Coordinates of N, CA and C in Angstrom, one line a residue:
X1 N -52.0 69.5 48.7 CA -53.5 70.0 48.0 C -53.9 69.1 46.6
X2 N -54.8 68.4 46.6 CA -54.9 67.8 45.4 C -56.4 68.4 44.4
X3 N -56.0 68.4 43.2 CA -57.2 69.3 42.3 C -57.2 67.5 41.4
X4 N -58.9 67.6 41.5 CA -59.8 66.9 40.7 C -60.7 67.4 39.6
X5 N -60.4 66.5 38.6 CA -61.4 67.3 37.6 C -62.5 66.3 37.2
X6 N -63.7 66.2 37.3 CA -64.6 64.7 36.4 C -65.0 65.4 35.0
X7 N -64.6 66.4 34.6 CA -65.0 67.2 33.1 C -63.7 66.3 31.9
X8 N -63.6 66.4 30.9 CA -62.8 65.7 29.7 C -62.0 67.1 29.2
X9 N -62.5 68.6 29.8 CA -61.4 69.5 29.8 C -60.0 69.5 29.8
X10 N -59.4 70.3 29.2 CA -57.9 70.3 29.4 C -57.5 71.3 30.4
X11 N -56.7 70.9 31.4 CA -56.2 72.1 32.1 C -54.8 72.3 31.9
X12 N -54.4 73.5 31.9 CA -53.0 74.0 31.9 C -52.2 73.5 33.2
X13 N -51.0 72.8 32.6 CA -50.2 72.5 34.0 C -49.6 73.7 34.3
X14 N -48.7 73.8 35.6 CA -48.0 74.7 36.1 C -48.7 76.0 36.4
X15 N -50.4 76.2 36.6 CA -50.8 77.3 36.5 C -51.4 77.2 37.8
X16 N -51.7 78.7 38.5 CA -52.2 78.6 39.6 C -53.8 78.3 39.8
X17 N -54.1 77.4 41.1 CA -55.4 77.1 41.2 C -55.9 77.8 42.3
X18 N -55.0 77.6 43.5 CA -55.6 78.8 44.8 C -54.3 79.1 45.2
X19 N -54.9 80.1 46.1 CA -53.5 80.8 47.0 C -54.4 80.7 48.3
X20 N -53.4 80.2 49.4 CA -53.6 80.3 50.6 C -53.0 81.2 51.9
X21 N -53.5 81.9 52.3 CA -52.3 82.5 53.1 C -53.0 82.0 54.8
X22 N -51.5 81.3 55.6 CA -52.2 81.2 57.1 C -51.7 82.0 57.9
X23 N -52.0 82.0 59.1 CA -51.6 82.7 60.3 C -50.5 82.4 61.1
X24 N -50.5 81.0 60.7 CA -49.4 80.1 61.6 C -48.1 79.9 60.7
X25 N -47.3 79.2 61.1 CA -46.1 78.5 60.3 C -46.2 77.2 60.8
X26 N -46.4 76.3 60.5 CA -46.5 75.0 61.3 C -47.1 73.9 60.5
X27 N -46.3 72.4 60.6 CA -46.5 71.5 59.6 C -48.0 70.4 59.6
X28 N -48.6 71.2 60.7 CA -50.3 70.7 60.6 C -51.1 72.1 61.3
X29 N -51.8 72.2 60.1 CA -52.9 73.7 60.4 C -54.1 73.2 60.3
X30 N -55.2 73.9 61.0 CA -56.3 73.6 61.2 C -57.2 74.7 60.7
X31 N -58.1 74.2 60.7 CA -59.3 75.5 60.0 C -59.0 76.7 60.9
X32 N -59.3 77.1 61.7 CA -58.7 78.5 62.5 C -57.4 79.2 61.6
X33 N -56.5 78.1 61.3 CA -55.2 79.1 61.1 C -55.0 79.4 59.4
X34 N -56.3 79.2 58.8 CA -56.2 80.2 57.6 C -56.7 81.1 57.7
X35 N -55.8 82.1 56.7 CA -56.3 83.6 57.0 C -56.8 83.9 55.7
X36 N -56.9 83.8 54.7 CA -57.5 83.6 53.3 C -57.1 83.1 52.2
X37 N -58.4 82.3 51.5 CA -58.1 82.2 50.2 C -58.4 82.7 48.9
X38 N -57.5 82.2 47.6 CA -58.3 83.3 46.6 C -58.3 82.1 45.4
X39 N -59.4 81.8 44.4 CA -59.2 80.9 43.6 C -59.1 81.3 42.4
X40 N -58.3 80.3 41.4 CA -57.4 80.8 40.3 C -58.4 79.6 39.6
X41 N -58.6 80.1 38.0 CA -59.1 78.9 36.8 C -58.0 79.0 35.5
X42 N -57.3 77.9 35.6 CA -56.2 78.3 34.6 C -55.4 79.3 34.6
X43 N -55.1 79.5 36.2 CA -53.8 80.9 36.4 C -54.8 82.1 36.1
X44 N -56.1 82.2 36.0 CA -56.6 83.2 35.9 C -57.2 83.9 37.5
X45 N -57.4 84.9 37.4 CA -58.2 85.1 38.8 C -59.6 84.9 38.5
X46 N -60.6 84.0 39.8 CA -61.7 83.7 39.2 C -62.7 84.3 40.4
X47 N -61.9 84.8 41.4 CA -63.1 85.5 42.7 C -61.8 86.1 43.3
X48 N -62.7 87.3 44.2 CA -61.8 87.6 45.2 C -61.8 87.2 46.4
X49 N -60.7 87.8 47.5 CA -60.6 87.2 48.5 C -61.8 86.3 49.0
X50 N -61.9 85.2 49.6 CA -63.2 84.6 50.4 C -63.1 85.1 51.5
X51 N -64.2 85.9 52.2 CA -64.6 86.5 53.5 C -64.6 85.4 54.5
X52 N -64.7 84.3 54.0 CA -64.5 82.9 55.1 C -63.8 81.8 54.7
X53 N -62.6 81.4 55.1 CA -62.0 80.2 54.3 C -63.0 79.1 54.4
X54 N -62.6 78.3 53.4 CA -63.4 77.1 53.2 C -62.4 75.8 53.2
X55 N -62.5 75.0 54.1 CA -61.6 73.9 54.1 C -62.0 72.6 54.1
X56 N -61.5 72.0 52.8 CA -61.9 70.7 52.6 C -61.2 69.5 53.4
X57 N -61.5 69.1 54.5 CA -60.3 68.0 55.1 C -60.8 66.8 54.5
X58 N -59.6 66.2 54.1 CA -59.7 64.9 53.9 C -58.1 64.0 54.5
X59 N -58.4 62.8 54.3 CA -57.7 62.3 55.1 C -56.1 61.9 54.1
X60 N -55.2 61.7 55.3 CA -54.0 61.7 54.5 C -53.8 60.2 54.0
X61 N -54.0 59.1 54.6 CA -54.2 57.8 53.9 C -55.1 57.5 53.0
X62 N -55.1 57.1 51.8 CA -55.9 56.7 51.0 C -57.1 55.8 51.1
X63 N -56.9 54.6 51.9 CA -57.9 53.9 52.4 C -59.4 54.6 53.6
X64 N -58.8 55.6 54.3 CA -59.7 56.3 54.5 C -60.5 57.4 53.7
X65 N -60.4 57.9 52.4 CA -60.4 58.9 51.9 C -62.0 58.5 51.3
X66 N -62.8 59.6 51.7 CA -64.2 59.5 51.5 C -64.4 59.5 49.6
X67 N -64.7 58.8 49.4 CA -65.1 58.2 47.7 C -66.6 58.6 47.3
X68 N -66.7 59.9 46.4 CA -67.7 60.5 46.0 C -67.7 60.5 44.4
X69 N -68.8 60.4 43.5 CA -68.7 60.9 42.2 C -69.6 62.4 42.2
X70 N -69.1 63.4 41.1 CA -70.2 64.5 41.0 C -69.7 64.6 39.5
X71 N -70.9 64.6 38.7 CA -71.1 65.0 37.3 C -72.4 65.0 36.9
X72 N -72.2 66.1 35.6 CA -71.4 66.3 35.0 C -70.7 67.8 35.4
X73 N -69.2 67.8 34.8 CA -68.6 69.1 35.4 C -67.6 69.1 34.6
X74 N -67.8 70.4 33.9 CA -68.9 71.5 33.9 C -70.4 71.3 33.8
X75 N -71.3 71.5 34.3 CA -72.8 71.5 34.1 C -73.5 73.2 34.0
X76 N -74.4 72.7 33.2 CA -75.3 73.6 32.5 C -77.2 73.7 33.1
X77 N -77.5 72.5 33.7 CA -78.7 72.4 34.1 C -79.0 71.5 35.7
X78 N -77.9 70.5 35.6 CA -78.1 69.9 36.7 C -76.6 69.0 37.5
X79 N -76.6 68.9 38.6 CA -75.3 67.9 39.1 C -75.4 66.8 39.4
X80 N -74.9 66.0 39.3 CA -75.4 64.4 40.2 C -74.4 64.0 41.2
X81 N -74.4 63.4 42.5 CA -74.0 63.2 43.6 C -74.1 62.1 43.7
X82 N -72.8 61.1 43.6 CA -72.8 59.6 44.1 C -72.0 59.7 45.6
X83 N -72.9 59.1 46.4 CA -71.9 59.5 48.0 C -72.2 58.0 48.6
X84 N -71.1 57.4 49.7 CA -71.7 56.2 50.4 C -72.5 56.3 51.2
X85 N -72.8 57.5 51.9 CA -73.7 57.4 53.1 C -74.7 58.7 53.2
X86 N -75.3 58.8 54.0 CA -76.1 60.1 54.6 C -75.0 61.3 54.6
X87 N -75.2 62.8 54.0 CA -74.5 63.5 53.9 C -75.1 64.9 54.2
X88 N -74.7 66.0 54.8 CA -75.4 67.5 54.3 C -74.1 67.8 53.2
X89 N -74.7 68.5 52.4 CA -74.3 68.9 51.2 C -74.3 70.6 51.1
X90 N -73.0 71.2 51.1 CA -73.0 72.5 51.3 C -72.8 73.4 50.1
X91 N -72.9 73.7 49.2 CA -72.5 74.3 48.1 C -72.2 76.1 48.2
X92 N -71.0 76.4 47.8 CA -70.7 77.6 48.2 C -70.2 78.5 46.8
X93 N -70.4 79.6 46.4 CA -69.7 80.3 45.2 C -68.4 80.4 45.8
X94 N -67.6 80.8 44.5 CA -66.2 81.2 45.1 C -65.7 82.3 45.4
X95 N -66.3 83.3 45.4 CA -66.4 84.5 46.1 C -67.1 84.7 47.3
X96 N -67.9 83.6 47.8 CA -68.3 83.5 49.4 C -69.6 84.2 49.4
X97 N -70.1 84.7 48.3 CA -71.2 85.6 48.7 C -72.6 84.6 48.6
X98 N -72.7 83.4 48.2 CA -73.9 83.0 48.3 C -73.5 81.5 48.9
X99 N -74.2 81.0 49.9 CA -74.1 79.8 50.0 C -75.5 79.0 50.6
X100 N -75.6 77.7 49.7 CA -76.9 77.1 50.2 C -76.4 75.3 50.9
X101 N -76.9 75.0 51.7 CA -77.3 73.9 52.4 C -78.6 73.1 52.1
X102 N -77.8 71.7 51.7 CA -79.1 71.1 51.1 C -78.9 69.5 52.2
X103 N -80.1 69.3 53.1 CA -79.9 68.2 53.6 C -80.4 66.9 53.0
X104 N -79.2 66.2 52.7 CA -79.5 65.4 51.4 C -79.3 63.8 52.5
X105 N -80.2 62.9 52.3 CA -80.3 62.0 52.6 C -79.3 60.8 51.3
X106 N -78.2 60.8 51.2 CA -77.4 60.1 50.6 C -77.5 58.5 50.7
X107 N -77.9 57.6 50.2 CA -77.6 55.9 50.4 C -76.9 55.7 49.4
X108 N -76.0 54.8 50.0 CA -74.9 54.0 49.4 C -75.4 54.0 47.4
X109 N -74.5 54.6 46.9 CA -74.6 54.5 45.2 C -76.2 55.0 44.9
X110 N -76.5 55.7 45.6 CA -77.8 56.2 44.7 C -77.2 57.9 44.3
X111 N -78.1 58.3 43.7 CA -78.0 59.5 42.5 C -78.6 60.5 43.6
X112 N -78.0 61.6 43.8 CA -78.6 63.3 44.3 C -78.3 64.0 43.5
X113 N -79.8 64.9 43.4 CA -79.7 65.7 41.8 C -79.8 67.2 42.3
X114 N -78.9 67.9 41.9 CA -79.0 69.3 42.5 C -79.4 70.2 41.3
X115 N -80.6 71.0 40.7 CA -81.0 71.3 39.7 C -80.1 72.9 40.0
X116 N -79.2 72.9 38.8 CA -78.2 74.6 38.9 C -78.8 75.5 37.7
X117 N -79.9 75.5 37.5 CA -80.6 76.4 36.3 C -80.5 77.9 37.2
X118 N -80.8 78.2 38.4 CA -81.1 79.3 39.0 C -79.9 79.7 39.5
X119 N -78.3 79.0 39.5 CA -77.5 79.5 39.7 C -76.7 80.4 38.8
X120 N -76.1 81.1 39.4 CA -75.4 82.1 38.2 C -74.0 81.1 37.5
X121 N -73.8 81.5 36.4 CA -72.8 80.8 36.1 C -71.1 81.0 37.0
X122 N -70.1 80.0 37.0 CA -69.3 80.6 37.8 C -68.6 78.8 38.3
X123 N -67.8 79.4 39.4 CA -67.0 78.1 40.2 C -67.9 78.2 41.4
X124 N -68.1 76.8 42.0 CA -68.8 76.8 43.1 C -67.7 75.5 43.9
X125 N -67.9 75.7 45.3 CA -67.4 74.5 46.2 C -68.7 73.7 46.7
X126 N -68.4 72.3 46.2 CA -69.5 71.7 46.7 C -69.0 70.6 48.0
X127 N -69.2 70.9 48.9 CA -68.5 70.2 50.1 C -69.6 69.1 51.0
X128 N -69.0 67.9 51.1 CA -70.2 67.2 51.4 C -69.6 66.4 53.0
X129 N -70.4 66.6 54.0 CA -70.0 66.3 55.4 C -70.9 64.9 55.8
X130 N -69.8 64.0 56.0 CA -71.0 62.5 56.3 C -69.7 61.6 56.9
X131 N -70.5 61.0 58.1 CA -69.9 59.8 58.9 C -68.8 60.3 59.6
X132 N -68.6 61.5 60.0 CA -67.7 62.2 60.6 C -66.6 62.3 59.9
X133 N -66.5 62.3 58.6 CA -65.6 62.9 57.5 C -66.0 63.8 56.6
X134 N -65.2 64.8 55.9 CA -65.4 65.4 54.9 C -65.3 65.7 53.7
X135 N -65.5 66.2 52.3 CA -64.7 66.1 51.5 C -65.2 67.1 50.9
X136 N -64.8 67.5 49.6 CA -65.1 68.7 48.7 C -64.7 68.1 47.3
X137 N -65.4 69.4 46.5 CA -64.9 69.2 45.1 C -65.7 70.7 44.4
X138 N -64.7 71.0 43.3 CA -64.7 72.5 43.0 C -65.8 71.9 41.6
X139 N -67.0 72.4 41.2 CA -67.6 72.2 40.2 C -67.9 73.8 39.7
X140 N -67.9 73.3 38.4 CA -68.5 75.0 37.6 C -69.7 74.7 36.6
X141 N -70.3 75.7 36.9 CA -71.8 76.3 36.3 C -71.5 77.0 35.2
X142 N -71.8 76.4 33.9 CA -71.8 77.1 32.6 C -73.3 77.5 32.2
X143 N -73.9 78.6 32.0 CA -75.0 78.8 31.2 C -74.7 79.8 30.2
X144 N -74.5 78.8 29.0 CA -74.0 79.9 27.5 C -75.1 80.5 26.7

């Protein structure tokens, strides 16, 4: 598992970020093999068990990895996404209660913006499906 942050926040090391339970014990797992997921922020529980597991599939080879940029993170008003191709963008709240899908035509190196003013503060999964590849990133929305 990889944790990526585009913010300048300092994150404590050796803290839980996610707990995943699988239905099978195998070196190769698929989406249907996930039993449950619980997310943490700096070791503190920040959601209940997700009703449907969210899997962000990434390649095992660095060259095949989908390169996206998501900023600012954390955000309070809008989040910008730069991706290499057309994509379907889905944003899911960390507790799984809210899901929003955007049909986004992301051209190479063009900025796609999502207004976050109407979303409650919290952690969200931002998933991008494009060119038969998927990638995802956690974003934090803060309304102080």
